[in-house]
Amino acid sequence: MKTTIAVIGAAGRMGSGIASKLAEAGYRVLLAGKDQSKLADLSIRIREKFSGADIDTLDCSKEASWEADIIILAVPYSKEIEIAEKIKDVVTGKIVVSISNPLNQALDGLTTNPSTSAAEELANYLPYSKVVKAFNTVFAGSFYKNILAGKKIDSFVASDDKEAVSIVSNLVKDTGLNPLPAGNLSVSRTLENMALLLIRLSINNNYNGMAGWKVLHP
Amino acid sequence: MYTILQEQILKRVKLTKEEFALAKTYFIPKKVRKRQFILQEGEICKSLAFISKGCLRNYSVDDKGEEHIIRFGIEGWWISDLHSFTTGSPSMSSIDAIEDSELLLLEKSSYDKLCAAIPKIEHYFRILLENTNSAAMKRISDLISVPAEERYLNFLKTYPEITQRVPQSQIASFLGITPQSLSRIRKDLAEKK
């Protein structure tokens, strides 16, 4: 059975990057979002690059999640629980990927309590799903330029479900990034702070989104 | 989504509301579109699929590329490649959707956990497997000893709903005859009336 992936918020910068790469890698990808004209444009762009892409657009996040085996919530932190409420009945037993960072408006801190994270909040809300943190420490530009200073950008993957970590690590690889399993879902607290730091550094040093994390080792 | 499953289980074992609420958490809800596969020959059948809505077929393909339908499944039925599911070996058959369908998938590990958590469910599956086995035995026996016309009449009687929903060519495949033979049988039967 071909794996079907729903990208909720597929018209956004992160969502479109992930969806395009996964469609190119041969997955069946359901592009879900409110703005159907943006999604139609995205479909055209994906098919121009990869004519065999198995993609469909849907305006309902529940329908897309019902049909999917894996759901990627490419939405801001502020929308994550709202979407979770809509899809919770149809994601039992499925992998749900949280890519968001709970940034404050000034982009200089996180709004979550240090004893939790956006991903753990989502997992509390979806107790029968396999919540995975991934893609939160990468900029959208990384899907188009995945090698910086001669190194492939790392993307950390965290979950309490080991099989889900392995499956999502493969997805990360298929988007052109280097997957790095980082541990249990509680590691998301660190990962979300790492995203905050990267954003601060990018602003302070004018990286212009051309930056990423890389763990060096021999 | 779960109503038909609950009804089917309650027909065979007495499950409390609380037990059913717990049982639900082991199932993966999955929608499939017409013609989509849930299992392709050579893959390991990872789940038992309960059909909440729609119609699917389980079939094999011979050396000449011809399809042979092993069984159909509609609302309230389970469908899987049981041999592959229980042994973990590659499946010899495929399963695809004849109509847009809604399924509740029970993966092998969830099946084992669910049976351990609610012994009444294990009892339910025992009854189900006994029925599946006797139906399969009857099908084999019919195929080798009952004339095609009688098999067709039995099919109409046993599965009136499937007859309405599935093309004649697929019914012929299920009966192990060519579509031409089936249309001859139908013509003969119409003349007898």
Coordinates of C-alpha atoms in Angstrom, one line a residue:
Chain A
M1 CA 0.0 0.0 0.0
K2 CA 1.4 3.4 -1.0
T3 CA 1.9 5.6 2.0
T4 CA -0.5 8.6 1.9
I5 CA 0.7 11.8 3.6
A6 CA -1.6 14.7 4.4
V7 CA 0.1 18.1 4.7
I8 CA -2.2 20.4 6.5
G9 CA -1.3 24.0 5.7
A10 CA 0.3 22.9 2.4
A11 CA 0.1 26.4 0.9
G12 CA 2.4 27.8 3.5
R13 CA 6.2 28.1 3.1
M14 CA 7.1 25.1 5.2
G15 CA 4.1 23.1 4.0
S16 CA 4.7 23.6 0.3
G17 CA 8.4 22.8 0.7
I18 CA 7.7 19.5 2.5
A19 CA 4.7 18.6 0.3
S20 CA 6.7 19.2 -2.9
K21 CA 9.7 17.1 -1.8
L22 CA 7.5 14.2 -0.6
A23 CA 5.4 14.2 -3.8
E24 CA 8.7 14.1 -5.8
A25 CA 9.8 11.2 -3.6
G26 CA 6.8 9.2 -4.8
Y27 CA 4.4 9.4 -1.8
R28 CA 0.7 10.1 -2.3
V29 CA 0.4 13.6 -0.9
L30 CA -2.9 15.3 0.1
L31 CA -2.5 19.1 0.0
A32 CA -4.9 20.5 2.6
G33 CA -5.6 24.1 3.5
K34 CA -8.1 26.8 3.4
D35 CA -6.9 28.7 0.3
Q36 CA -7.8 26.4 -2.6
S37 CA -6.4 28.7 -5.3
K38 CA -3.0 28.7 -3.6
L39 CA -3.2 24.9 -3.3
A40 CA -4.2 24.6 -7.0
D41 CA -1.1 26.7 -7.9
L42 CA 1.1 24.5 -5.8
S43 CA -0.3 21.4 -7.5
I44 CA 0.6 22.9 -10.9
R45 CA 4.1 23.8 -9.7
I46 CA 4.6 20.2 -8.3
R47 CA 3.4 18.6 -11.5
E48 CA 5.5 20.9 -13.7
K49 CA 8.6 19.6 -11.9
F50 CA 7.4 16.0 -11.5
S51 CA 4.6 15.0 -13.9
G52 CA 4.0 11.6 -12.2
A53 CA 3.2 13.2 -8.8
D54 CA 0.3 11.5 -7.0
I55 CA -1.3 14.5 -5.4
D56 CA -4.8 15.8 -4.5
T57 CA -6.0 19.0 -2.9
L58 CA -8.6 19.1 -0.1
D59 CA -10.2 22.0 1.8
C60 CA -11.0 19.9 4.8
S61 CA -8.3 18.9 7.2
K62 CA -10.4 16.1 8.7
E63 CA -11.1 14.5 5.3
A64 CA -7.4 14.7 4.4
S65 CA -6.3 13.2 7.7
W66 CA -8.9 10.4 7.5
E67 CA -7.5 9.3 4.1
A68 CA -3.9 9.7 5.2
D69 CA -1.5 7.3 7.0
I70 CA 0.7 10.2 8.2
I71 CA -0.4 13.7 8.9
I72 CA 2.0 16.7 8.9
L73 CA 0.7 19.8 10.7
A74 CA 2.4 22.5 8.7
V75 CA 0.6 25.2 10.7
P76 CA 1.7 27.8 13.2
Y77 CA 1.6 26.8 16.9
S78 CA -1.4 29.0 17.5
K79 CA -3.5 26.8 15.1
E80 CA -2.2 23.4 16.1
I81 CA -4.8 22.6 18.8
E82 CA -7.6 24.0 16.6
I83 CA -6.6 21.6 13.8
A84 CA -6.1 18.8 16.3
E85 CA -9.7 19.3 17.5
K86 CA -10.9 18.8 13.9
I87 CA -8.9 15.7 13.1
K88 CA -8.8 13.9 16.5
D89 CA -11.4 11.3 15.6
V90 CA -9.6 10.1 12.4
V91 CA -6.0 10.0 13.5
T92 CA -6.1 7.2 16.1
G93 CA -3.0 5.0 15.6
K94 CA -1.5 7.4 13.0
I95 CA 1.7 9.5 13.0
V96 CA 1.0 13.2 13.5
V97 CA 4.0 15.4 12.9
S98 CA 4.3 18.7 14.8
I99 CA 6.7 21.2 13.0
S100 CA 5.7 24.3 14.9
N101 CA 7.5 26.5 17.4
P102 CA 5.6 28.3 20.1
L103 CA 7.3 31.7 19.4
N104 CA 6.1 34.9 21.0
Q105 CA 5.2 37.9 18.9
A106 CA 8.6 39.6 19.3
L107 CA 10.3 36.3 18.3
D108 CA 12.6 36.5 21.3
G109 CA 11.0 33.8 23.5
L110 CA 8.7 30.8 23.7
T111 CA 5.2 31.0 25.0
T112 CA 5.1 27.5 26.4
N113 CA 6.0 26.6 30.0
P114 CA 9.6 25.3 30.2
S115 CA 8.3 22.0 31.5
T116 CA 6.5 21.3 28.3
S117 CA 6.6 21.9 24.5
A118 CA 4.2 22.4 21.6
A119 CA 4.7 18.8 20.6
E120 CA 3.9 17.5 24.1
E121 CA 0.8 19.7 24.3
L122 CA -0.3 18.2 21.0
A123 CA 0.4 14.7 22.3
N124 CA -1.8 15.4 25.4
Y125 CA -4.6 16.4 23.0
L126 CA -4.1 13.3 20.7
P127 CA -3.4 10.5 23.2
Y128 CA -4.1 7.7 20.7
S129 CA -1.8 9.1 18.0
K130 CA 1.9 8.9 17.6
V131 CA 3.0 12.5 17.8
V132 CA 6.5 13.2 16.3
K133 CA 8.5 16.4 16.4
A134 CA 10.3 17.1 13.1
F135 CA 11.2 19.9 10.7
N136 CA 10.9 22.6 13.4
T137 CA 14.6 23.5 13.4
V138 CA 14.8 24.1 9.6
F139 CA 14.0 27.1 7.6
A140 CA 11.7 26.7 4.5
G141 CA 14.6 27.6 2.2
S142 CA 16.4 24.4 3.3
F143 CA 14.0 22.3 1.1
Y144 CA 15.5 24.1 -1.9
K145 CA 19.1 24.5 -0.7
N146 CA 19.8 21.7 1.7
I147 CA 23.6 22.0 1.7
L148 CA 25.2 25.0 3.4
A149 CA 29.0 25.4 3.8
G150 CA 29.4 21.9 2.2
K151 CA 27.3 20.2 4.8
K152 CA 23.8 18.8 4.6
I153 CA 21.4 20.4 7.1
D154 CA 20.3 18.2 10.0
S155 CA 16.7 17.9 11.0
F156 CA 16.0 16.4 14.4
V157 CA 13.2 13.8 15.0
A158 CA 11.7 13.1 18.4
S159 CA 8.9 10.9 19.6
D160 CA 8.0 8.4 22.3
D161 CA 7.3 5.9 19.6
K162 CA 10.5 4.4 18.2
E163 CA 8.9 3.0 15.0
A164 CA 7.4 6.5 14.3
V165 CA 10.9 8.0 14.7
S166 CA 12.2 5.6 12.1
I167 CA 9.3 6.3 9.7
V168 CA 9.5 10.1 10.0
S169 CA 13.4 9.9 9.7
N170 CA 12.9 8.3 6.3
L171 CA 10.5 11.1 5.4
V172 CA 13.0 13.7 6.5
K173 CA 15.6 12.0 4.3
D174 CA 13.2 12.0 1.4
T175 CA 12.9 15.8 1.7
G176 CA 16.6 16.0 1.2
L177 CA 17.6 16.8 4.8
N178 CA 19.7 14.7 7.2
P179 CA 17.5 13.1 9.8
L180 CA 18.9 12.9 13.3
P181 CA 16.8 10.9 15.8
A182 CA 17.0 13.0 19.0
G183 CA 15.1 11.0 21.6
N184 CA 11.7 11.0 23.3
L185 CA 9.1 13.6 22.6
S186 CA 10.2 15.7 25.7
V187 CA 13.3 16.5 23.7
S188 CA 11.0 18.8 21.8
R189 CA 11.5 21.4 24.6
T190 CA 15.2 21.6 23.5
L191 CA 14.4 21.4 19.8
E192 CA 11.9 24.3 20.0
N193 CA 14.4 26.4 21.9
M194 CA 17.0 25.5 19.2
A195 CA 14.6 26.9 16.6
L196 CA 14.2 30.0 18.6
L197 CA 18.0 30.4 18.8
L198 CA 18.4 29.8 15.1
I199 CA 15.8 32.5 14.3
R200 CA 17.5 35.0 16.6
L201 CA 20.9 34.3 15.0
S202 CA 19.4 34.6 11.6
I203 CA 17.8 38.0 12.5
N204 CA 20.9 39.3 14.3
N205 CA 23.4 38.2 11.6
N206 CA 21.2 38.7 8.5
Y207 CA 21.4 35.0 7.5
N208 CA 18.2 35.6 5.5
G209 CA 16.9 32.2 6.3
M210 CA 20.0 30.6 4.9
A211 CA 21.1 28.8 8.0
G212 CA 20.6 25.5 9.7
W213 CA 21.8 23.2 12.5
K214 CA 24.6 20.7 11.9
V215 CA 26.0 18.3 14.4
L216 CA 29.6 17.7 13.5
H217 CA 31.3 14.4 14.3
P218 CA 34.1 12.4 12.9
Chain B
M1 CA -17.7 5.4 12.0
Y2 CA -17.7 2.7 14.7
T3 CA -21.5 2.0 14.8
I4 CA -21.4 -1.0 12.5
L5 CA -18.3 -2.5 14.2
Q6 CA -20.0 -2.2 17.6
E7 CA -23.2 -3.9 16.2
Q8 CA -21.2 -6.7 14.7
I9 CA -19.2 -7.4 17.9
L10 CA -22.4 -7.2 20.1
K11 CA -24.0 -9.8 17.9
R12 CA -21.5 -12.3 19.1
V13 CA -20.2 -11.2 22.5
K14 CA -21.5 -8.9 25.2
L15 CA -19.2 -5.9 25.4
T16 CA -19.8 -3.1 27.8
K17 CA -19.8 0.5 26.6
E18 CA -16.5 1.1 28.5
E19 CA -14.9 -2.0 26.9
F20 CA -16.0 -0.8 23.4
A21 CA -14.6 2.7 24.1
L22 CA -11.3 1.1 24.9
A23 CA -11.5 -1.3 21.9
K24 CA -12.0 1.7 19.6
T25 CA -8.6 3.1 20.5
Y26 CA -6.8 0.1 18.8
F27 CA -8.3 0.8 15.4
I28 CA -6.9 3.1 12.7
P29 CA -9.7 4.9 10.7
K30 CA -8.8 5.0 7.1
K31 CA -10.7 6.2 4.0
V32 CA -9.8 4.7 0.6
R33 CA -10.9 5.8 -2.8
K34 CA -12.3 3.5 -5.5
R35 CA -9.5 1.5 -7.1
Q36 CA -7.0 2.2 -4.4
F37 CA -5.1 -0.7 -2.9
I38 CA -4.9 -1.6 0.7
L39 CA -2.7 -4.6 0.0
Q40 CA -0.6 -5.5 -3.1
E41 CA 0.6 -9.0 -3.8
G42 CA 4.0 -9.5 -2.3
E43 CA 3.5 -7.1 0.6
I44 CA 3.0 -8.3 4.1
C45 CA -0.6 -7.9 5.2
K46 CA -0.2 -5.8 8.3
S47 CA -3.8 -5.2 9.2
L48 CA -7.2 -6.8 9.4
A49 CA -9.6 -4.3 7.8
F50 CA -13.2 -3.9 9.0
I51 CA -15.4 -2.3 6.4
S52 CA -17.6 0.5 7.9
K53 CA -18.7 1.6 4.4
G54 CA -18.0 0.6 0.8
C55 CA -17.0 -2.5 -1.0
L56 CA -13.6 -4.1 -1.6
R57 CA -12.3 -7.3 -3.2
N58 CA -9.5 -9.7 -2.5
Y59 CA -8.0 -11.3 -5.6
S60 CA -5.0 -13.0 -7.1
V61 CA -3.5 -12.6 -10.6
D62 CA -2.3 -15.6 -12.6
D63 CA 0.7 -15.9 -15.0
K64 CA -1.5 -14.7 -17.8
G65 CA -2.4 -11.5 -15.9
E66 CA -5.9 -12.7 -15.3
E67 CA -7.6 -11.7 -12.0
H68 CA -9.3 -14.3 -9.8
I69 CA -11.5 -12.9 -7.1
I70 CA -11.2 -14.8 -3.8
R71 CA -13.8 -12.8 -2.0
F72 CA -15.7 -9.6 -1.7
G73 CA -16.3 -7.5 1.4
I74 CA -19.0 -5.0 2.2
E75 CA -20.2 -3.1 5.3
G76 CA -19.9 -5.1 8.4
W77 CA -17.3 -7.6 7.0
W78 CA -13.6 -8.0 7.6
I79 CA -11.2 -8.3 4.7
S80 CA -7.5 -9.3 4.8
D81 CA -5.0 -11.8 3.5
L82 CA -5.2 -14.0 6.6
H83 CA -2.3 -16.2 5.7
S84 CA 0.0 -13.2 5.3
F85 CA -1.4 -11.5 8.4
T86 CA -0.9 -14.5 10.7
T87 CA 2.4 -15.8 9.3
G88 CA 4.0 -12.5 8.4
S89 CA 4.9 -13.9 5.0
P90 CA 4.4 -11.9 1.7
S91 CA 0.8 -12.0 0.5
M92 CA -0.2 -14.0 -2.6
S93 CA -3.2 -11.7 -3.2
S94 CA -4.2 -8.1 -3.4
I95 CA -7.0 -6.1 -1.9
D96 CA -8.5 -3.0 -3.6
A97 CA -11.6 -0.9 -3.3
I98 CA -14.5 -1.4 -5.7
E99 CA -16.2 1.7 -4.2
D100 CA -15.0 4.7 -2.1
S101 CA -14.7 3.0 1.3
E102 CA -14.2 3.6 5.0
L103 CA -12.2 1.1 7.0
L104 CA -11.1 0.5 10.5
L105 CA -7.7 -1.1 10.4
L106 CA -6.4 -3.4 13.2
E107 CA -2.6 -3.9 12.9
K108 CA -1.1 -7.2 14.1
S109 CA 0.4 -5.7 17.2
S110 CA -2.8 -3.9 18.1
Y111 CA -4.8 -7.1 17.4
D112 CA -2.6 -9.0 19.9
K113 CA -2.8 -6.2 22.5
L114 CA -6.6 -5.8 22.1
C115 CA -7.2 -9.6 22.5
A116 CA -5.0 -9.5 25.7
A117 CA -6.8 -6.4 27.1
I118 CA -10.3 -7.6 26.4
P119 CA -10.6 -11.4 26.3
K120 CA -14.2 -11.2 25.0
I121 CA -12.8 -9.7 21.8
E122 CA -10.5 -12.7 21.5
H123 CA -13.7 -14.8 21.8
Y124 CA -15.3 -12.6 19.1
F125 CA -12.4 -13.2 16.7
R126 CA -12.4 -17.0 17.5
I127 CA -16.1 -17.1 16.3
L128 CA -15.2 -15.0 13.3
L129 CA -12.3 -17.2 12.3
E130 CA -14.4 -20.3 12.7
N131 CA -17.0 -18.8 10.4
T132 CA -14.4 -17.7 7.9
N133 CA -12.9 -21.2 7.9
S134 CA -16.2 -23.0 7.3
A135 CA -17.1 -20.5 4.6
A136 CA -13.8 -21.1 2.9
M137 CA -14.2 -24.9 3.1
K138 CA -17.7 -24.6 1.6
R139 CA -16.4 -22.4 -1.2
I140 CA -13.7 -24.9 -2.0
S141 CA -16.2 -27.8 -1.9
D142 CA -18.7 -25.9 -4.1
L143 CA -16.0 -25.0 -6.6
I144 CA -15.0 -28.6 -7.2
S145 CA -18.4 -30.3 -7.0
V146 CA -21.3 -27.9 -7.7
P147 CA -22.2 -26.9 -11.3
A148 CA -21.6 -23.2 -12.2
E149 CA -25.3 -22.4 -12.6
E150 CA -26.1 -23.6 -9.1
R151 CA -23.1 -21.7 -7.7
Y152 CA -24.4 -18.5 -9.4
L153 CA -27.9 -19.0 -7.9
N154 CA -26.3 -19.7 -4.5
F155 CA -24.3 -16.5 -4.9
L156 CA -27.4 -14.4 -5.7
K157 CA -29.2 -15.9 -2.7
T158 CA -26.3 -15.5 -0.2
Y159 CA -25.0 -12.1 -1.4
P160 CA -28.0 -10.2 -2.9
E161 CA -26.4 -6.9 -2.0
I162 CA -23.0 -7.6 -3.7
T163 CA -24.9 -8.7 -6.9
Q164 CA -26.2 -5.1 -7.1
R165 CA -22.9 -3.4 -6.5
V166 CA -20.3 -5.4 -8.4
P167 CA -19.9 -5.7 -12.2
Q168 CA -20.9 -9.1 -13.8
S169 CA -17.4 -9.7 -14.9
Q170 CA -16.2 -9.7 -11.3
I171 CA -19.0 -12.0 -10.2
A172 CA -17.9 -14.4 -13.0
S173 CA -14.3 -14.2 -11.7
F174 CA -15.5 -15.0 -8.2
L175 CA -17.4 -18.0 -9.5
G176 CA -14.4 -19.2 -11.4
I177 CA -16.0 -18.9 -14.8
T178 CA -15.6 -16.6 -17.9
P179 CA -17.9 -13.6 -18.3
Q180 CA -19.2 -15.3 -21.4
S181 CA -20.2 -18.4 -19.5
L182 CA -21.9 -16.2 -16.9
S183 CA -23.9 -14.4 -19.5
R184 CA -24.9 -17.7 -21.0
I185 CA -26.1 -18.9 -17.6
R186 CA -28.0 -15.7 -17.0
K187 CA -29.7 -16.1 -20.5
D188 CA -30.6 -19.7 -19.8
L189 CA -32.1 -18.7 -16.4
A190 CA -34.1 -15.9 -17.9
E191 CA -35.5 -18.3 -20.5
K192 CA -36.5 -20.8 -17.9
K193 CA -38.6 -18.2 -16.0

